[in-house]
mmCIF file of C-alpha atoms in Angstrom:
data_model
loop_
_atom_site.group_PDB
_atom_site.id
_atom_site.type_symbol
_atom_site.label_atom_id
_atom_site.label_comp_id
_atom_site.label_asym_id
_atom_site.label_seq_id
_atom_site.Cartn_x
_atom_site.Cartn_y
_atom_site.Cartn_z
ATOM 1 C CA MET A 1 -0.052 -0.031 -0.052
ATOM 2 C CA SER A 2 1.520 3.149 -1.113
ATOM 3 C CA VAL A 3 2.021 6.403 1.092
ATOM 4 C CA ASN A 4 1.187 9.687 -0.620
ATOM 5 C CA ILE A 5 2.070 12.927 0.843
ATOM 6 C CA ALA A 6 0.361 16.074 -0.731
ATOM 7 C CA ILE A 7 1.856 19.387 -0.519
ATOM 8 C CA ASP A 8 0.038 22.414 -1.816
ATOM 9 C CA GLY A 9 0.684 26.123 -1.729
ATOM 10 C CA PRO A 10 1.179 29.401 -3.724
ATOM 11 C CA ALA A 11 4.333 29.976 -6.062
ATOM 12 C CA GLY A 12 7.476 30.724 -4.169
ATOM 13 C CA ALA A 13 6.647 29.122 -1.060
ATOM 14 C CA GLY A 14 9.385 26.609 -1.338
ATOM 15 C CA LYS A 15 7.278 23.555 -2.070
ATOM 16 C CA SER A 16 9.615 22.001 -4.717
ATOM 17 C CA THR A 17 12.832 22.522 -2.629
ATOM 18 C CA ILE A 18 11.187 21.336 0.521
ATOM 19 C CA ALA A 19 9.354 18.332 -1.118
ATOM 20 C CA LYS A 20 12.435 17.275 -2.993
ATOM 21 C CA ALA A 21 14.650 17.274 0.214
ATOM 22 C CA ALA A 22 12.047 15.620 2.270
ATOM 23 C CA ALA A 23 11.509 12.935 -0.293
ATOM 24 C CA LYS A 24 15.143 12.202 -0.169
ATOM 25 C CA ALA A 25 15.060 12.129 3.511
ATOM 26 C CA VAL A 26 12.462 9.631 3.741
ATOM 27 C CA GLY A 27 12.924 7.539 0.705
ATOM 28 C CA PHE A 28 10.018 8.592 -1.141
ATOM 29 C CA ILE A 29 9.739 9.652 -4.966
ATOM 30 C CA TYR A 30 9.104 13.294 -5.448
ATOM 31 C CA VAL A 31 6.629 14.380 -8.102
ATOM 32 C CA ASP A 32 6.810 17.911 -9.108
ATOM 33 C CA THR A 33 3.446 18.529 -10.797
ATOM 34 C CA GLY A 34 4.065 22.031 -11.621
ATOM 35 C CA ALA A 35 7.065 20.881 -13.843
ATOM 36 C CA LEU A 36 4.427 18.841 -15.972
ATOM 37 C CA TYR A 37 2.373 22.105 -16.499
ATOM 38 C CA ARG A 38 5.553 23.886 -17.189
ATOM 39 C CA SER A 39 6.450 21.282 -19.702
ATOM 40 C CA VAL A 40 3.190 21.823 -21.663
ATOM 41 C CA ALA A 41 3.514 25.607 -21.409
ATOM 42 C CA TYR A 42 7.256 25.309 -22.820
ATOM 43 C CA TYR A 43 5.926 23.269 -25.688
ATOM 44 C CA ALA A 44 3.074 25.805 -26.585
ATOM 45 C CA ILE A 45 5.583 28.579 -26.332
ATOM 46 C CA SER A 46 8.067 26.993 -28.472
ATOM 47 C CA LYS A 47 5.395 26.503 -30.993
ATOM 48 C CA GLY A 48 4.321 30.108 -31.004
ATOM 49 C CA ALA A 49 0.912 29.451 -29.535
ATOM 50 C CA ASP A 50 -0.859 31.768 -27.344
ATOM 51 C CA VAL A 51 -0.875 30.071 -23.928
ATOM 52 C CA SER A 52 -3.953 31.868 -22.637
ATOM 53 C CA SER A 53 -5.929 30.412 -25.674
ATOM 54 C CA PRO A 54 -7.518 27.065 -24.521
ATOM 55 C CA GLU A 55 -8.216 26.354 -28.355
ATOM 56 C CA SER A 56 -4.438 26.967 -29.236
ATOM 57 C CA VAL A 57 -3.061 24.790 -26.286
ATOM 58 C CA THR A 58 -5.566 21.975 -26.538
ATOM 59 C CA ALA A 59 -4.896 21.385 -30.179
ATOM 60 C CA LEU A 60 -1.376 20.961 -29.291
ATOM 61 C CA LEU A 61 -1.829 18.260 -26.582
ATOM 62 C CA PRO A 62 -1.683 15.353 -28.892
ATOM 63 C CA GLU A 63 1.715 16.118 -29.886
ATOM 64 C CA ILE A 64 3.148 16.276 -26.312
ATOM 65 C CA THR A 65 4.686 13.326 -24.410
ATOM 66 C CA PRO A 66 5.555 14.689 -21.004
ATOM 67 C CA GLU A 67 7.655 12.360 -18.777
ATOM 68 C CA LEU A 68 9.016 12.372 -15.253
ATOM 69 C CA LYS A 69 12.252 10.340 -15.133
ATOM 70 C CA PHE A 70 14.171 9.719 -11.771
ATOM 71 C CA ILE A 71 18.032 9.854 -12.826
ATOM 72 C CA ASP A 72 20.499 9.440 -10.114
ATOM 73 C CA GLY A 73 17.887 10.090 -7.390
ATOM 74 C CA SER A 74 16.751 13.387 -9.062
ATOM 75 C CA GLN A 75 13.795 14.259 -11.118
ATOM 76 C CA HIS A 76 14.192 15.163 -14.646
ATOM 77 C CA VAL A 77 11.522 16.486 -17.017
ATOM 78 C CA PHE A 78 11.347 15.309 -20.539
ATOM 79 C CA VAL A 79 9.051 16.464 -23.428
ATOM 80 C CA ASN A 80 8.975 14.218 -26.384
ATOM 81 C CA GLY A 81 12.173 12.812 -25.505
ATOM 82 C CA GLU A 82 14.160 16.104 -24.722
ATOM 83 C CA ASP A 83 15.444 16.922 -21.216
ATOM 84 C CA VAL A 84 13.853 20.324 -20.563
ATOM 85 C CA SER A 85 14.344 20.395 -16.844
ATOM 86 C CA ASP A 86 16.446 23.674 -16.990
ATOM 87 C CA LYS A 87 14.370 25.349 -19.960
ATOM 88 C CA ILE A 88 11.132 25.317 -18.051
ATOM 89 C CA ARG A 89 12.297 27.336 -15.144
ATOM 90 C CA THR A 90 12.110 30.930 -16.898
ATOM 91 C CA PRO A 91 9.736 33.574 -15.935
ATOM 92 C CA GLU A 92 8.140 33.291 -19.219
ATOM 93 C CA VAL A 93 7.469 29.662 -18.882
ATOM 94 C CA SER A 94 6.331 29.996 -15.266
ATOM 95 C CA MET A 95 3.508 32.649 -16.340
ATOM 96 C CA GLY A 96 2.538 30.395 -19.077
ATOM 97 C CA ALA A 97 2.185 27.322 -16.746
ATOM 98 C CA SER A 98 -0.146 29.514 -14.695
ATOM 99 C CA ALA A 99 -2.253 30.087 -17.868
ATOM 100 C CA VAL A 100 -2.282 26.542 -19.333
ATOM 101 C CA SER A 101 -3.245 24.964 -15.782
ATOM 102 C CA ALA A 102 -6.604 27.109 -15.958
ATOM 103 C CA ILE A 103 -7.351 25.013 -19.077
ATOM 104 C CA PRO A 104 -9.706 21.943 -18.377
ATOM 105 C CA ALA A 105 -8.318 19.926 -21.193
ATOM 106 C CA VAL A 106 -4.701 20.294 -19.850
ATOM 107 C CA ARG A 107 -5.696 19.378 -16.515
ATOM 108 C CA ASP A 108 -7.241 16.316 -17.617
ATOM 109 C CA PHE A 109 -4.394 15.440 -19.757
ATOM 110 C CA LEU A 110 -1.889 15.293 -16.777
ATOM 111 C CA PHE A 111 -4.418 14.114 -14.183
ATOM 112 C CA ASP A 112 -4.012 10.274 -15.071
ATOM 113 C CA LEU A 113 -0.275 10.504 -15.247
ATOM 114 C CA GLN A 114 -0.099 11.984 -11.760
ATOM 115 C CA LYS A 115 -2.682 9.481 -10.359
ATOM 116 C CA LYS A 116 -0.893 6.677 -12.018
ATOM 117 C CA ILE A 117 2.589 7.604 -10.444
ATOM 118 C CA ALA A 118 0.867 8.007 -6.938
ATOM 119 C CA ALA A 119 -0.981 4.548 -7.028
ATOM 120 C CA GLU A 120 2.307 2.775 -7.911
ATOM 121 C CA ASN A 121 4.767 4.657 -5.539
ATOM 122 C CA ASN A 122 5.467 6.198 -2.136
ATOM 123 C CA VAL A 123 5.245 9.834 -3.234
ATOM 124 C CA ILE A 124 5.542 13.335 -2.179
ATOM 125 C CA MET A 125 3.596 15.301 -4.773
ATOM 126 C CA ASP A 126 3.490 19.145 -4.829
ATOM 127 C CA GLY A 127 1.304 21.511 -6.726
ATOM 128 C CA ARG A 128 -1.881 23.668 -6.277
ATOM 129 C CA ASP A 129 -4.547 21.169 -6.119
ATOM 130 C CA ILE A 130 -3.053 17.987 -4.975
ATOM 131 C CA GLY A 131 -4.805 17.595 -1.660
ATOM 132 C CA THR A 132 -8.025 18.942 -3.204
ATOM 133 C CA VAL A 133 -8.261 17.327 -6.463
ATOM 134 C CA VAL A 134 -5.427 14.771 -7.334
ATOM 135 C CA LEU A 135 -4.880 13.014 -4.416
ATOM 136 C CA PRO A 136 -8.071 13.850 -2.000
ATOM 137 C CA ASP A 137 -7.261 10.741 -0.049
ATOM 138 C CA ALA A 138 -3.527 11.539 0.677
ATOM 139 C CA ASP A 139 -2.136 10.232 4.020
ATOM 140 C CA LEU A 140 -0.993 13.742 4.737
ATOM 141 C CA LYS A 141 -1.859 17.058 3.247
ATOM 142 C CA ILE A 142 0.377 20.186 3.809
ATOM 143 C CA PHE A 143 -0.495 23.526 2.776
ATOM 144 C CA LEU A 144 2.855 25.356 2.551
ATOM 145 C CA THR A 145 2.926 29.175 2.247
ATOM 146 C CA ALA A 146 4.706 32.378 3.283
ATOM 147 C CA SER A 147 4.023 36.086 2.689
ATOM 148 C CA ALA A 148 3.945 37.431 -0.924
ATOM 149 C CA GLU A 149 6.960 39.526 0.124
ATOM 150 C CA GLU A 150 8.876 36.901 1.351
ATOM 151 C CA ARG A 151 8.202 34.679 -1.554
ATOM 152 C CA ALA A 152 9.176 37.526 -3.979
ATOM 153 C CA ARG A 153 12.327 38.190 -1.841
ATOM 154 C CA ARG A 154 13.496 34.535 -2.116
ATOM 155 C CA ARG A 155 12.545 34.503 -6.024
ATOM 156 C CA HIS A 156 14.317 37.707 -6.584
ATOM 157 C CA ILE A 157 17.587 36.207 -5.022
ATOM 158 C CA GLU A 158 17.172 33.038 -6.914
ATOM 159 C CA LEU A 159 16.875 34.791 -10.469
ATOM 160 C CA THR A 160 19.653 37.391 -9.607
ATOM 161 C CA GLU A 161 22.078 34.357 -8.782
ATOM 162 C CA LYS A 162 21.314 32.954 -12.118
ATOM 163 C CA GLY A 163 22.308 36.387 -13.763
ATOM 164 C CA GLU A 164 19.038 37.672 -14.629
ATOM 165 C CA ASN A 165 18.375 41.277 -14.227
ATOM 166 C CA VAL A 166 14.990 41.649 -12.592
ATOM 167 C CA THR A 167 13.819 44.098 -9.967
ATOM 168 C CA PHE A 168 12.175 43.076 -6.607
ATOM 169 C CA GLU A 169 9.093 45.139 -7.766
ATOM 170 C CA SER A 170 8.657 43.040 -10.904
ATOM 171 C CA VAL A 171 9.120 39.722 -9.039
ATOM 172 C CA LEU A 172 6.481 40.868 -6.476
ATOM 173 C CA ALA A 173 4.081 41.799 -9.115
ATOM 174 C CA ASP A 174 4.526 38.498 -10.885
ATOM 175 C CA VAL A 175 4.044 36.614 -7.437
ATOM 176 C CA ASN A 176 0.941 38.686 -6.667
ATOM 177 C CA GLN A 177 -0.404 38.183 -10.398
ATOM 178 C CA ARG A 178 0.234 34.433 -10.101
ATOM 179 C CA ASP A 179 -1.381 34.186 -6.634
ATOM 180 C CA TYR A 180 -4.670 35.856 -8.233
ATOM 181 C CA ASN A 181 -4.459 33.673 -11.448
ATOM 182 C CA ASP A 182 -4.113 30.481 -9.411
ATOM 183 C CA SER A 183 -6.713 31.190 -6.850
ATOM 184 C CA HIS A 184 -9.339 32.616 -9.175
ATOM 185 C CA ARG A 185 -9.245 30.113 -11.866
ATOM 186 C CA ASP A 186 -12.506 28.055 -12.600
ATOM 187 C CA ILE A 187 -10.951 24.827 -12.533
ATOM 188 C CA ALA A 188 -9.313 23.596 -9.242
ATOM 189 C CA PRO A 189 -8.238 26.941 -7.834
ATOM 190 C CA LEU A 190 -5.484 27.195 -5.373
ATOM 191 C CA LYS A 191 -6.856 26.758 -1.777
ATOM 192 C CA GLN A 192 -6.042 24.985 1.324
ATOM 193 C CA ALA A 193 -7.858 21.609 1.867
ATOM 194 C CA GLU A 194 -10.028 21.355 4.827
ATOM 195 C CA ASP A 195 -7.946 18.568 6.360
ATOM 196 C CA ALA A 196 -4.642 20.124 5.333
ATOM 197 C CA ALA A 197 -2.100 21.188 7.978
ATOM 198 C CA LEU A 198 -0.868 24.644 7.555
ATOM 199 C CA CYS A 199 2.765 25.440 7.358
ATOM 200 C CA ASP A 200 3.717 28.972 7.314
ATOM 201 C CA THR A 201 7.455 29.384 6.425
ATOM 202 C CA THR A 202 7.497 33.178 6.306
ATOM 203 C CA GLU A 203 9.848 33.295 9.753
ATOM 204 C CA LEU A 204 11.581 30.217 8.922
ATOM 205 C CA ASP A 205 14.805 29.581 6.853
ATOM 206 C CA LEU A 206 14.884 26.692 4.371
ATOM 207 C CA SER A 207 16.466 24.282 6.694
ATOM 208 C CA GLN A 208 13.884 24.890 9.407
ATOM 209 C CA ALA A 209 11.039 24.646 7.090
ATOM 210 C CA THR A 210 12.515 21.336 5.654
ATOM 211 C CA GLU A 211 13.005 19.818 9.094
ATOM 212 C CA LYS A 212 9.425 20.824 10.166
ATOM 213 C CA VAL A 213 7.792 19.096 6.863
ATOM 214 C CA ILE A 214 10.064 15.822 7.442
ATOM 215 C CA ALA A 215 8.791 15.634 11.010
ATOM 216 C CA MET A 216 5.236 15.750 10.079
ATOM 217 C CA ILE A 217 5.753 13.152 7.174
ATOM 218 C CA ASN A 218 7.743 10.818 9.524
ATOM 219 C CA GLU A 219 4.848 10.998 12.110
ATOM 220 C CA THR A 220 2.396 10.023 9.250
ATOM 221 C CA ILE A 221 4.492 7.117 8.238
ATOM 222 C CA LYS A 222 4.883 5.960 11.704
ATOM 223 C CA SER A 223 1.133 6.169 12.382
ATOM 224 C CA LYS A 224 0.394 4.162 9.049
ATOM 225 C CA GLU A 225 2.842 1.529 10.174
ATOM 226 C CA GLN A 226 1.279 0.924 13.474
#
């Protein structure tokens, strides 16, 4: 019987980093669902499609084969056989992912893949609607968040370290816009599941937040084994 951990929360809350570290600590597979939406956005953008047009994006879905492969313990994202793990992390693709994730056909397209991975493995899966839609029966649901300003601060540091010339104000505007888009979309909007544990990392550094999440997961694993 597989153990499924769902971690939801807004953009920039540290979900991917923390989920990845926690998965390694407890020996689970980490599934970054956001990367799957990014892969669709990346393909659509590479084809010159309007990512905000459901018709344009839906028409491309039969051409896309997204895959998550676990190489040397880390997740790599492939689209039609090409490793796009780095290419899907640009601000343009981030906004594109927010747009395509609001398209019902895209969600249906990726839903079965996510469910299949969870059914066959012990997983920590992160996203926007894992606890509410994808894995409503997850053994543990965590809603990971932080203030918009703190999330923008972290993202600004990350982008600056990569050599990108962006202002804090523009990053904060992107964070606020993404929050609005994710929480106001018609299909599976971002929200805390009623039975999810809230984990606010505004005042925590990365190691503290990771330790807190790992402790919650270990408690769940322990109770399931009893």
